[in-house]
CSV table of C-alpha atoms and ligand atoms in Angstrom, one decimal:
chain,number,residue,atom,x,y,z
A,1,UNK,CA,-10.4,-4.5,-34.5
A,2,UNK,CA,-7.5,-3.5,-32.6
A,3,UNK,CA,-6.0,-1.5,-35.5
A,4,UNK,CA,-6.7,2.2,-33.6
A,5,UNK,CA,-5.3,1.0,-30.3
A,6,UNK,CA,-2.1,-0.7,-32.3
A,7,UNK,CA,-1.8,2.8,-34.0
A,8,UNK,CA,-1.4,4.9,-31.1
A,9,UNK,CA,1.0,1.9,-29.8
A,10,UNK,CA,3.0,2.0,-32.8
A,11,UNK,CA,3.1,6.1,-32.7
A,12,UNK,CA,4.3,5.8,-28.8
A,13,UNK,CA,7.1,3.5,-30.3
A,14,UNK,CA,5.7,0.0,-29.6
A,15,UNK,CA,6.9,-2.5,-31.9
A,16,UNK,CA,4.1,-4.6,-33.2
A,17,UNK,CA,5.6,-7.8,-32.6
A,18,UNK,CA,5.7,-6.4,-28.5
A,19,UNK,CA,2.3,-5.2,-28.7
A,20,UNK,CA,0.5,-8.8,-30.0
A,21,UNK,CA,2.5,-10.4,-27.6
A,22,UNK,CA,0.9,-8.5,-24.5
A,23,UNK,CA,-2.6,-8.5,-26.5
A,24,UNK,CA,-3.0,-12.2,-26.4
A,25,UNK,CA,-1.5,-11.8,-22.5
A,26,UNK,CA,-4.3,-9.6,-21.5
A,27,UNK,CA,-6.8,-11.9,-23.5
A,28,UNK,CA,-5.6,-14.8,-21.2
A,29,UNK,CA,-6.4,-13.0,-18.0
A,30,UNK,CA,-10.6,-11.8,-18.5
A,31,UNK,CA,-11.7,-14.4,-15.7
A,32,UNK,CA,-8.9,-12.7,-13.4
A,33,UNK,CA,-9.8,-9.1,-13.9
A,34,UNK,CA,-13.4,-10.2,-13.7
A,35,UNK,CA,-13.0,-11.6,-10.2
A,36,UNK,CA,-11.4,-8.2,-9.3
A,37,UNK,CA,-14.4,-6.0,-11.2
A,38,UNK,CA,-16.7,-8.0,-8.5
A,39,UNK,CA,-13.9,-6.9,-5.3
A,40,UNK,CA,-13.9,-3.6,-7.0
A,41,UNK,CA,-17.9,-3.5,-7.0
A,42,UNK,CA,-18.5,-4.4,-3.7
A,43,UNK,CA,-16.2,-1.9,-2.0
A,44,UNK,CA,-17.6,1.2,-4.4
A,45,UNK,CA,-21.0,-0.4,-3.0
A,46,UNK,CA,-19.4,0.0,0.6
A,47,UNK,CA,-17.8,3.5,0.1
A,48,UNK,CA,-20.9,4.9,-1.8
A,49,UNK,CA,-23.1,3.7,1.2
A,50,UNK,CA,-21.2,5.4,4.2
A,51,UNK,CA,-21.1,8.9,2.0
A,52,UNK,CA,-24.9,8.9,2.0
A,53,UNK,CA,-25.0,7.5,5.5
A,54,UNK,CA,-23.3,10.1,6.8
A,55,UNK,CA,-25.0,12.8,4.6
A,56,UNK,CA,-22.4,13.9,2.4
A,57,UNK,CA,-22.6,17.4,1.0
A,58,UNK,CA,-21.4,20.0,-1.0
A,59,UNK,CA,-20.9,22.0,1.7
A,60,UNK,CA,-18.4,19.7,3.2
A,61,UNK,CA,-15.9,20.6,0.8
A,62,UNK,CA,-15.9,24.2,2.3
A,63,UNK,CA,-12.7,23.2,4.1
A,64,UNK,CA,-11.4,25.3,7.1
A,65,UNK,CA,-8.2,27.0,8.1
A,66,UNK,CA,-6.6,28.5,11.5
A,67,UNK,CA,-7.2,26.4,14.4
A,68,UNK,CA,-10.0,23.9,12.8
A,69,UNK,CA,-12.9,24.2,15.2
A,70,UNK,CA,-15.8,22.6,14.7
A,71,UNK,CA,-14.5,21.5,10.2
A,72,UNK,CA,-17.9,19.5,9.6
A,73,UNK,CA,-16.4,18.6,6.5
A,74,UNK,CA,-13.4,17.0,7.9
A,75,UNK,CA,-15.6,15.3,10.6
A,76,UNK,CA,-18.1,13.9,8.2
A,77,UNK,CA,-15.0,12.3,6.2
A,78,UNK,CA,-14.1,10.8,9.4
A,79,UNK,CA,-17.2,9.7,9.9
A,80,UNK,CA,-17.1,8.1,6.8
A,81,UNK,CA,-13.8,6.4,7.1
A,82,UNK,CA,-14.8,4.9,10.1
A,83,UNK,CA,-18.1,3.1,8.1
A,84,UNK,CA,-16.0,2.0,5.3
A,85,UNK,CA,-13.6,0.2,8.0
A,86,UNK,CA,-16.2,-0.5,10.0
A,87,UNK,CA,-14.4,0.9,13.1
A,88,UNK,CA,-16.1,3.3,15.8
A,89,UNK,CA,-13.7,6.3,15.1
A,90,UNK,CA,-11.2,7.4,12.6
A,91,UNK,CA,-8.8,10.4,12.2
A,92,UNK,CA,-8.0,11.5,8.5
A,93,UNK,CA,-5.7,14.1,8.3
A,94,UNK,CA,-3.5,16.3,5.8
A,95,UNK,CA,-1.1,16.7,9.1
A,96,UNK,CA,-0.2,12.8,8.7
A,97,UNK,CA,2.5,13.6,6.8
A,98,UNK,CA,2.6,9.6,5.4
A,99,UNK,CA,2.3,6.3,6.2
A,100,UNK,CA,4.8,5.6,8.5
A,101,UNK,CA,3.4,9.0,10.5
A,102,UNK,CA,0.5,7.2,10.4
A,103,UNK,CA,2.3,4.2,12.6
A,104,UNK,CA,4.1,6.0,14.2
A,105,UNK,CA,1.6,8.3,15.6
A,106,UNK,CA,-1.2,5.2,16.5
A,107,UNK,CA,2.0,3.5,18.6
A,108,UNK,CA,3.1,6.4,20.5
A,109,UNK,CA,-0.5,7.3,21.3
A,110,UNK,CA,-1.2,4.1,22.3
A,111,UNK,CA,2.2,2.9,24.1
A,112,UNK,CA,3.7,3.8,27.6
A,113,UNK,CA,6.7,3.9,29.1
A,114,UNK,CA,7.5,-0.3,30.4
A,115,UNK,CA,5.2,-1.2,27.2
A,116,UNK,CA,6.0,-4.0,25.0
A,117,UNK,CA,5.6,-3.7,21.3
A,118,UNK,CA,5.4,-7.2,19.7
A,119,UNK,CA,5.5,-7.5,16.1
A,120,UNK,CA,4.0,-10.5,15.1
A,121,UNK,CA,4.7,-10.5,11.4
A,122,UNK,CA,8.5,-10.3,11.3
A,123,UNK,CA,10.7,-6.9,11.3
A,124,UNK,CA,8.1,-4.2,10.0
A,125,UNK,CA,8.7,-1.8,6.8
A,126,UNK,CA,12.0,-0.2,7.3
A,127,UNK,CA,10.9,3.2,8.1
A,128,UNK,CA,9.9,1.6,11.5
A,129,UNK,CA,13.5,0.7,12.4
A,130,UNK,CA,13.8,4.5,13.9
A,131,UNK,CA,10.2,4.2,15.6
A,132,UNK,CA,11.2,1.3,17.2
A,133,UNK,CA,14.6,2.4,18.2
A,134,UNK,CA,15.9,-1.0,16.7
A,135,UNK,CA,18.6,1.7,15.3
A,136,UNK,CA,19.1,4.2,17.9
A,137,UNK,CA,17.4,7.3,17.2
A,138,UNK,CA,16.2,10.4,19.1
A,139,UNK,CA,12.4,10.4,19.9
A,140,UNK,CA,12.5,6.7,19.5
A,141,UNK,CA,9.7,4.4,21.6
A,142,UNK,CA,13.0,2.8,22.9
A,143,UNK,CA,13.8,6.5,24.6
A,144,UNK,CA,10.6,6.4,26.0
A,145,UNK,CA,11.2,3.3,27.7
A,146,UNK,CA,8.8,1.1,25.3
A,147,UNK,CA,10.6,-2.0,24.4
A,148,UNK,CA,10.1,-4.2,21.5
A,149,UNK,CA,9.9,-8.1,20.5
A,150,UNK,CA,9.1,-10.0,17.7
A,151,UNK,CA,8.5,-13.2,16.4
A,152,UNK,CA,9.7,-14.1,12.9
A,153,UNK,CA,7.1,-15.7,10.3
A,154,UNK,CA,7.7,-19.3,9.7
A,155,UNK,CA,9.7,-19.8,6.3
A,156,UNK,CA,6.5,-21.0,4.6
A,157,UNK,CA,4.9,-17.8,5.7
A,158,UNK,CA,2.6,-18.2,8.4
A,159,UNK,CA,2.3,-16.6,11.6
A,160,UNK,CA,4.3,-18.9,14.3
A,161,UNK,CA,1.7,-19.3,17.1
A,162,UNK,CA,3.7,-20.9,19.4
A,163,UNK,CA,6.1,-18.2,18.8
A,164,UNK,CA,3.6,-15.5,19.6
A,165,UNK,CA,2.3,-18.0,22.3
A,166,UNK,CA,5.8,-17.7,24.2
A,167,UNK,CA,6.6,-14.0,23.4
A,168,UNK,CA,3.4,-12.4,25.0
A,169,UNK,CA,4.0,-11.7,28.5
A,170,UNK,CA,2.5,-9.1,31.3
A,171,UNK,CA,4.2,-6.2,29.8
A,172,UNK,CA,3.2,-7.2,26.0
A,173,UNK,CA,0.6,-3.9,25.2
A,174,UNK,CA,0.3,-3.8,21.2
A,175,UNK,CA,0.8,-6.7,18.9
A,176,UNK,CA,1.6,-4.9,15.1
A,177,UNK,CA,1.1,-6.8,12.2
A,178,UNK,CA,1.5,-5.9,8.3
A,179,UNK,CA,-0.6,-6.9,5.8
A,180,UNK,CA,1.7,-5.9,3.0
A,181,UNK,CA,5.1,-7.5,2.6
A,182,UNK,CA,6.1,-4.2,1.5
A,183,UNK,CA,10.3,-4.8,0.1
A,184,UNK,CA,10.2,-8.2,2.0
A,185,UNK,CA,10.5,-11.7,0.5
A,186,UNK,CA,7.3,-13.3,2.1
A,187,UNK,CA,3.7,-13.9,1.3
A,188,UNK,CA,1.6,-10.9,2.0
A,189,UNK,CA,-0.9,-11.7,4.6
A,190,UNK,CA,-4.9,-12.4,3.8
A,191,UNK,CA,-7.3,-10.2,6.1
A,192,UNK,CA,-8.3,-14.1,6.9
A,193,UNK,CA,-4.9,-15.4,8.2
A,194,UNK,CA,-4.8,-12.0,10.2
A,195,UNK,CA,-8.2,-12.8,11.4
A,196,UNK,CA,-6.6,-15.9,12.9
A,197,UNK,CA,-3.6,-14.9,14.6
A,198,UNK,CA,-6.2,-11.7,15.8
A,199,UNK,CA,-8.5,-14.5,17.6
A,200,UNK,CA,-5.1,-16.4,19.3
A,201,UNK,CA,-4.1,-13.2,20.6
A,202,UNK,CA,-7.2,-12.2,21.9
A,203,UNK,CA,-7.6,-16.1,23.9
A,204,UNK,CA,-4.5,-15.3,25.2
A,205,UNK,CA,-4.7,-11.9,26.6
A,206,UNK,CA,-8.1,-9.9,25.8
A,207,UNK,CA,-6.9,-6.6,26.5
A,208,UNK,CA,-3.7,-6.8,23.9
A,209,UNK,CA,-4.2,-3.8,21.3
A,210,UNK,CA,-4.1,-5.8,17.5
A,211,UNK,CA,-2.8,-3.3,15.3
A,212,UNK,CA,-2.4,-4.0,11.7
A,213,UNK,CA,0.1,-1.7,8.8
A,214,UNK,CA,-2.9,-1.5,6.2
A,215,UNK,CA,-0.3,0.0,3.5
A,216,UNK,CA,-1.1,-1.2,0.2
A,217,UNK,CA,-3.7,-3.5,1.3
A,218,UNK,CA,-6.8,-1.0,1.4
A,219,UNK,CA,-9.5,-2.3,-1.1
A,220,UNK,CA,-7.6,-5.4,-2.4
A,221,UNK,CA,-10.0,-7.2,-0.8
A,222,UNK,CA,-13.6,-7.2,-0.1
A,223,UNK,CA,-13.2,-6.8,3.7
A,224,UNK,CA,-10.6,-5.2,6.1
A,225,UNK,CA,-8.5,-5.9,9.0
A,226,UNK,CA,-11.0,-4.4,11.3
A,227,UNK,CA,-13.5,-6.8,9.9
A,228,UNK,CA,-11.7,-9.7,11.4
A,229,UNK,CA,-11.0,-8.0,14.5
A,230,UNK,CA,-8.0,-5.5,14.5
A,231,UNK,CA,-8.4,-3.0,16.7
A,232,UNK,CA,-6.9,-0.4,14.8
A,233,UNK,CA,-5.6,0.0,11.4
A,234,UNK,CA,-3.2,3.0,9.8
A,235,UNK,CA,-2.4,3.7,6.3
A,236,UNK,CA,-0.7,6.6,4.0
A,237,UNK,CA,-3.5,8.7,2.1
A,238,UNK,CA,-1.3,8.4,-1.3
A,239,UNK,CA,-1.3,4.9,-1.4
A,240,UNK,CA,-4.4,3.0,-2.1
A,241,UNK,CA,-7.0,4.8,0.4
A,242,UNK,CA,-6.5,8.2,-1.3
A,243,UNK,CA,-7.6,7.3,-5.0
A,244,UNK,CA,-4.6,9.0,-6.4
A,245,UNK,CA,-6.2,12.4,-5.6
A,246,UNK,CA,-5.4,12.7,-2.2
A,247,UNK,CA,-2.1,15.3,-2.3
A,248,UNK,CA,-1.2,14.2,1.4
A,249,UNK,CA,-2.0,12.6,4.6
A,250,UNK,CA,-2.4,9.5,6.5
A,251,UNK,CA,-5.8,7.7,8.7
A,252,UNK,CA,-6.0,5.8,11.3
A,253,UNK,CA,-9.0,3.9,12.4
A,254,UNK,CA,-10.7,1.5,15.1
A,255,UNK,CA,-11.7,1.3,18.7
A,256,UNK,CA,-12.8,5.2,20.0
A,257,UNK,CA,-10.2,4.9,22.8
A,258,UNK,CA,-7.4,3.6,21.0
A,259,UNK,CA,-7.9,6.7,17.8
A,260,UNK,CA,-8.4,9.2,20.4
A,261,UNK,CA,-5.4,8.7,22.0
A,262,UNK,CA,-3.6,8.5,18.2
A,263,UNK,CA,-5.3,12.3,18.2
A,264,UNK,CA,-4.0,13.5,21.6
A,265,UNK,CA,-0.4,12.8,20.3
A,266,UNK,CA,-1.0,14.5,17.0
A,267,UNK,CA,-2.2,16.9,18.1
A,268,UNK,CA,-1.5,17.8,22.0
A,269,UNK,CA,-3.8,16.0,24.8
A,270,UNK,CA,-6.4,17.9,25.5
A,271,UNK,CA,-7.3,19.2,22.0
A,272,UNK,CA,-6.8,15.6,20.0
A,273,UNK,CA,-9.6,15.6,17.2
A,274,UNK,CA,-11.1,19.3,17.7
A,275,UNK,CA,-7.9,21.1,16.0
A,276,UNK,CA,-6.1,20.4,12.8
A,277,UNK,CA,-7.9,22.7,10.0
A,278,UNK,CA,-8.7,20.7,6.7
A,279,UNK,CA,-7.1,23.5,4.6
A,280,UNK,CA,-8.6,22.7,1.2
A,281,UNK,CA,-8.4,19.0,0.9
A,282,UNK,CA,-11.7,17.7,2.2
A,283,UNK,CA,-12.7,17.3,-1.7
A,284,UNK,CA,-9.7,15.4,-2.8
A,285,UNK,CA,-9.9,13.3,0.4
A,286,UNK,CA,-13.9,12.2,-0.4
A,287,UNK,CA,-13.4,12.1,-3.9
A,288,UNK,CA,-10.3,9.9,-3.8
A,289,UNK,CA,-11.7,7.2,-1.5
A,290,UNK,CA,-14.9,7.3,-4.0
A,291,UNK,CA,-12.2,6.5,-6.6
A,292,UNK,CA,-10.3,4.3,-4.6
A,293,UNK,CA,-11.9,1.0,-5.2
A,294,UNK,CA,-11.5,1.2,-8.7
A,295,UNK,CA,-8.1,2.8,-8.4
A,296,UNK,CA,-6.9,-0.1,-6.1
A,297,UNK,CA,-8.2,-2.8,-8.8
A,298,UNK,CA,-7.1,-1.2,-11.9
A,299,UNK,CA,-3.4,-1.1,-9.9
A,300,UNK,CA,-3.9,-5.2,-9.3
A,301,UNK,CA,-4.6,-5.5,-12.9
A,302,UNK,CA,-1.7,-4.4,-13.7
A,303,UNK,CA,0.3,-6.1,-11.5
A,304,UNK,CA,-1.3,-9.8,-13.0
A,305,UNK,CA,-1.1,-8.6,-16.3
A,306,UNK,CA,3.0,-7.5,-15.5
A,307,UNK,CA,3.4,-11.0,-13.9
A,308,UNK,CA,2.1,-12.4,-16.5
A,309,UNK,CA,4.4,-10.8,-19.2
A,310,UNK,CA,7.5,-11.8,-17.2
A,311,UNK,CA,6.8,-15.0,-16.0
A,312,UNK,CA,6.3,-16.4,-19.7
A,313,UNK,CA,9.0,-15.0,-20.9
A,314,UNK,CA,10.7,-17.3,-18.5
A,315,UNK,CA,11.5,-14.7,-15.6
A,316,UNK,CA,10.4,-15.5,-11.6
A,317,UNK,CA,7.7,-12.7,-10.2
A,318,UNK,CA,6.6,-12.8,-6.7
A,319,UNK,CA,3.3,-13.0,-6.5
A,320,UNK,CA,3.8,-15.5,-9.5
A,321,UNK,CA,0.8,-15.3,-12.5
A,322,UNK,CA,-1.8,-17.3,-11.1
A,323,UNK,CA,-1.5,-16.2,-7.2
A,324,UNK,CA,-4.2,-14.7,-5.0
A,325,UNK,CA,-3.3,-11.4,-4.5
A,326,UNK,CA,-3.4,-8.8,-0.7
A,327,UNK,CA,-1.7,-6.4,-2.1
A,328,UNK,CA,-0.5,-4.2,-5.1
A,329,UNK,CA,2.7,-5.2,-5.2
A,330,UNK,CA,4.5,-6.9,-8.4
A,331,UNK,CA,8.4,-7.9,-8.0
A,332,UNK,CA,9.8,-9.4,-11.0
A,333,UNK,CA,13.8,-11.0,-10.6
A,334,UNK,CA,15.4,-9.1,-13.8
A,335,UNK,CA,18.6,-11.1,-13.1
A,336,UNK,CA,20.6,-8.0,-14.6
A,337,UNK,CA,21.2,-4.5,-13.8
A,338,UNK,CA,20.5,-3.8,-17.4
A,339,UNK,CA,17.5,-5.2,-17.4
A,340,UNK,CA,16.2,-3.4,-14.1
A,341,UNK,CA,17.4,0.2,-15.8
A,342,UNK,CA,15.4,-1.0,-19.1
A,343,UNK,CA,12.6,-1.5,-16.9
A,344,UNK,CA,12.7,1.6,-14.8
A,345,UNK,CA,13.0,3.7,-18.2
A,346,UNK,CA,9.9,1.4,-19.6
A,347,UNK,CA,7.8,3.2,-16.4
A,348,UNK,CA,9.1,6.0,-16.8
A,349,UNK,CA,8.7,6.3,-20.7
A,350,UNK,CA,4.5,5.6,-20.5
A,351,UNK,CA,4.3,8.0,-17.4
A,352,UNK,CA,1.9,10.9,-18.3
A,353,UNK,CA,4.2,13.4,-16.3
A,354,UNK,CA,7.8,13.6,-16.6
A,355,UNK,CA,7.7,10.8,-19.3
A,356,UNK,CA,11.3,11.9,-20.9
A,357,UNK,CA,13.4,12.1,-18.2
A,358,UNK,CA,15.5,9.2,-18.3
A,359,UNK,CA,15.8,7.3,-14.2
A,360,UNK,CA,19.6,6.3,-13.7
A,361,UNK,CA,20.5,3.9,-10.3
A,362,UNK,CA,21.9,7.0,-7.5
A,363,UNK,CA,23.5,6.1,-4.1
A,364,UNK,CA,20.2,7.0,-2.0
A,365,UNK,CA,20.8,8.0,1.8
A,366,UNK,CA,20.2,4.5,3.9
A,367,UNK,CA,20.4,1.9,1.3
A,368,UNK,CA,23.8,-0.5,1.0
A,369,UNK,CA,23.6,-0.6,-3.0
A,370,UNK,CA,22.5,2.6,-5.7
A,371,UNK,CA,18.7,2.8,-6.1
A,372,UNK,CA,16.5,3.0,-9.2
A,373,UNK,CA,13.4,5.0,-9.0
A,374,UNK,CA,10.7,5.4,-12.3
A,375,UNK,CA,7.6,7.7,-11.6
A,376,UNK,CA,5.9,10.1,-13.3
A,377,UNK,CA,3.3,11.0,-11.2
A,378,UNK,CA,1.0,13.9,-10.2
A,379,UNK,CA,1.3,13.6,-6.8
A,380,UNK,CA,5.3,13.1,-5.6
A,381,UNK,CA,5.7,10.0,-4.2
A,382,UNK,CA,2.6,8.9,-4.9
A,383,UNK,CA,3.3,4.8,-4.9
A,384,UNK,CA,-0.4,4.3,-5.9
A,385,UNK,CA,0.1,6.0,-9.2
A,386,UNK,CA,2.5,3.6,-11.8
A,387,UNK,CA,5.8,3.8,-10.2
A,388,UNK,CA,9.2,1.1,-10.1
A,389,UNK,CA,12.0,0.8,-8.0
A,390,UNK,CA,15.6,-1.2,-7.8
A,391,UNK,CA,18.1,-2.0,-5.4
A,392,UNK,CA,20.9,-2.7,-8.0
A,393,UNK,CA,22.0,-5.8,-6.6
A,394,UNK,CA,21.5,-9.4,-6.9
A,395,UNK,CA,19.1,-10.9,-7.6
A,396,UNK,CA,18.0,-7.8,-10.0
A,397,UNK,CA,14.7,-8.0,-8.4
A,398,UNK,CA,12.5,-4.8,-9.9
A,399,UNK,CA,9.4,-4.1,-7.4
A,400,UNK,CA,6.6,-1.8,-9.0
A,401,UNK,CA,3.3,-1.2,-8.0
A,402,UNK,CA,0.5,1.7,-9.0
A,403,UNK,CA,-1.3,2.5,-12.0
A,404,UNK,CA,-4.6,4.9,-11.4
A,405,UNK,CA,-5.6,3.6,-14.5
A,406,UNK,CA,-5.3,-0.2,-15.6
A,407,UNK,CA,-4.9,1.6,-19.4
A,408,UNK,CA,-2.0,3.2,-18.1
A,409,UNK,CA,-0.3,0.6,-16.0
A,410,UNK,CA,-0.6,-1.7,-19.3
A,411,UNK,CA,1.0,0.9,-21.3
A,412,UNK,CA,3.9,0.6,-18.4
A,413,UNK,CA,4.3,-3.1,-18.5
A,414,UNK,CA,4.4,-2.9,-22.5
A,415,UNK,CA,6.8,-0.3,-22.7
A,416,UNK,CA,9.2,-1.9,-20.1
A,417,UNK,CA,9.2,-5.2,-22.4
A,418,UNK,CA,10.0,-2.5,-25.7
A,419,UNK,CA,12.9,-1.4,-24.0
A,420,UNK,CA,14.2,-4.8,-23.2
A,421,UNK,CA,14.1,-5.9,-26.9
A,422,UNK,CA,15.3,-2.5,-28.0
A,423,UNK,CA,18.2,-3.8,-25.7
A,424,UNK,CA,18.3,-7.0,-27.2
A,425,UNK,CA,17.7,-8.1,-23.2
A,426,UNK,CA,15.5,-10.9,-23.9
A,427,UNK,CA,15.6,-14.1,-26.1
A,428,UNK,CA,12.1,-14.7,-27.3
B,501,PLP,C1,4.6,2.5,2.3
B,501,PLP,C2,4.5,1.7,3.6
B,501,PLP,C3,4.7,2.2,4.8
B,501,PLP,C4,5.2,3.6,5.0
B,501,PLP,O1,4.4,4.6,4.3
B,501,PLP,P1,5.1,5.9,3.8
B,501,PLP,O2,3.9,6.7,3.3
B,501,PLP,O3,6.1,5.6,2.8
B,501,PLP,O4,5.7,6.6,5.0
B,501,PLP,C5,4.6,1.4,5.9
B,501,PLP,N1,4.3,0.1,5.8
B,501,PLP,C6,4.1,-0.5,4.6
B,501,PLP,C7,3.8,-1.9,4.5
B,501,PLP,C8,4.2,0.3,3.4
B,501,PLP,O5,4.0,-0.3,2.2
């Protein structure tokens, strides 16, 4: 039955004995990745809907250039965005340059000078560390006279209400949370738990801003941040939201007020949403978030089917096999750095772009150990297609997350396993 597939495995230079094993793997998971077909199906159901709500056309993908004025297209994929998230406005731009522009741009829009930014969720991703100002940069809230708190999660995981309880005070203006442990070593959060702490915030002080990192989390589950309450939500257009066919850009969504004033610091006050031409990427924008659901789920099935490989083979993944899944996310402890550099060349190896150049650790700008980076992807630095990276230090902890295809990100995970026994790495 499986002779056709086990061909073009064995001519990609899979070892039969590697390629059973992850067969009867992928066997054991059908009632996990059915679960996720029925996510997936619900949020296609949601995007499809808000494209004919809003009267999607052909003639949106026109696109616009100069100044911007009056780009239908980009305003009906706004439009859209906000449906999807269930929010009353949204900005969807190719001038987010990323994610953390994204953040950065709904905070500064959003916070004044004697402000208090509490993050509720720990010490955000560390691209926020500058934002912040919790290392001194220029341009940082902190020069602006915005200051910052946080309260830590517990060590099981969970938000510390009393914590948050104590730390709110008069000055307290946006509370940030992230849904996605991103590099961290905690739980990611459910849209339900931030639901919760949303509600204690909101009994405490009405008027507190609830901001929620949606990195990585878009489309993981059947509901959003915004559907338990956040009042705005930002994300990076090539992770999850983007479908793997948006080439750049960032959203934010949620309350009118609180986007509009995301728009007058992107832009300028005064012209906030009416500039910012859509150049040519109105079609990859709508097209990718049609994808996206799908995208998003085949990504997850890779990451259970990678967790799966590991963790009986006797190795410790966070999410671990059986866990409920928020985001894309897989960490697997390697224990060795030659097991982490067998795994980055594994990714690399199966990657339909740049699939023979070999990844070696390098001493990357603002890390404390040599990095390890596998991607072979379309769009640079796309983390929603298959991609892998390393700090090379204990505990050899690999994180990888992606996969447009769940074909693909299979043919990752099963390649990463043939380089480990072409290493004699493993006992099995
Ligand atoms: C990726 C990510 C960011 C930053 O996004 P970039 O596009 O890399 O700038 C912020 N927060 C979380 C949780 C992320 O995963």
């Amino acid at each position: 039955m499986n002779t056709l597939l086990k061909d073009y495995y064995t001519s990609l230079h899979i070892d039969e004995r590697v390629f059973d094993y992850c067969q009867k793997i992928e066997d054991s998971l059908k009632d996990r990745f059915a679960a996720i077909d029925a996510i997936c199906e619900i949020n296609q159901m949601k995007v499809i809907k808000a494209m004919q709500d809003n009267r999607l056309a052909e003639a949106h993908f026109a696109g616009s250039s100069g100044y911007g004025y009056t780009d239908d297209g980009r305003d009906a994929l706004e439009r859209i965005y906000a449906d999807v998230f269930h929010t009353e406005d949204a900005l969807v731009r190719s001038q987010i340059t990323c994610g953390t522009h994204a953040i950065c741009t709904a905070l500064f829009g959003n916070l004044r000078p004697r402000d208090e930014l509490l993050a509720i969720s720990g010490k955000p991703y560390d691209t926020m560390d500058e934002i912040i100002g919790l290392r001194p940069s220029p341009g940082s809230l902190a020069e602006y006279g915005v200051t910052y708190a946080q309260v830590d999660l517990t060590p099981e995981g969970e938000f510390d209400f009393e914590g948050i309880r104590n730390a709110i005070n008069e000055h307290t203006k946006l509370v940030e949370i992230q849904r996605s442990k991103g590099y961290a070593v905690r739980p990611t959060l459910s849209c339900e738990k931030i639901g919760e702490v949303i509600t204690f915030v909101k009994s405490i002080r009405p008027d507190i801003i609830c901001m929620v990192d949606n990195c990585y989390g878009e489309f993981v589950q059947d509901k959003e941040p915004t559907d338990y309450g956040a009042d705005l939500i930002a994300g990076s257009l090539i992770k999850n939201p983007g479908g793997g066919l948006a080439p750049i850009g960032g959203y934010i969504c949620g309350k009118k007020e609180y986007v509009e004033n995301a728009a007058y610091r992107l832009t300028t006050p005064g012209l906030g949403k009416e500039v910012g031409a859509s150049l040519n990427n109105t079609k990859a924008f709508t097209q990718g978030l049609f994808m996206a659901p799908s995208v998003t789920a085949s990504a997850l099935k890779g990451a259970i089917f990678a967790a799966n490989v590991y963790e009986n083979l006797g190795f410790k993944t966070v999410p671990n096999k059986t866990e409920d899944r928020f985001d894309i996310i897989q960490a697997v402890e390697l224990q060795t750095p030659e097991r982490v550099v067998a795994f980055c060349e594994g990714i690399q190896a199966a990657a339909p772009v740049d699939s023979y150049v070999k990844p070696v650790p390098w001493d990357m700008p603002g890390y404390d150990s040599p990095v390890i980076m596998a991607a072979g992807a379309f769009v640079s630095g796309s983390s929603i297609e298959l991609s892998a990276d390393a700090p090379m230090r204990e505990p050899y902890a690999v994180y990888f997350q992606g996969g447009l295809t769940y074909q693909h990100a299979k043919f990752g995970i099963v390649m990463t396993l043939q380089k480990m026994v072409e290493n004699n790495l493993i006992v099995w």
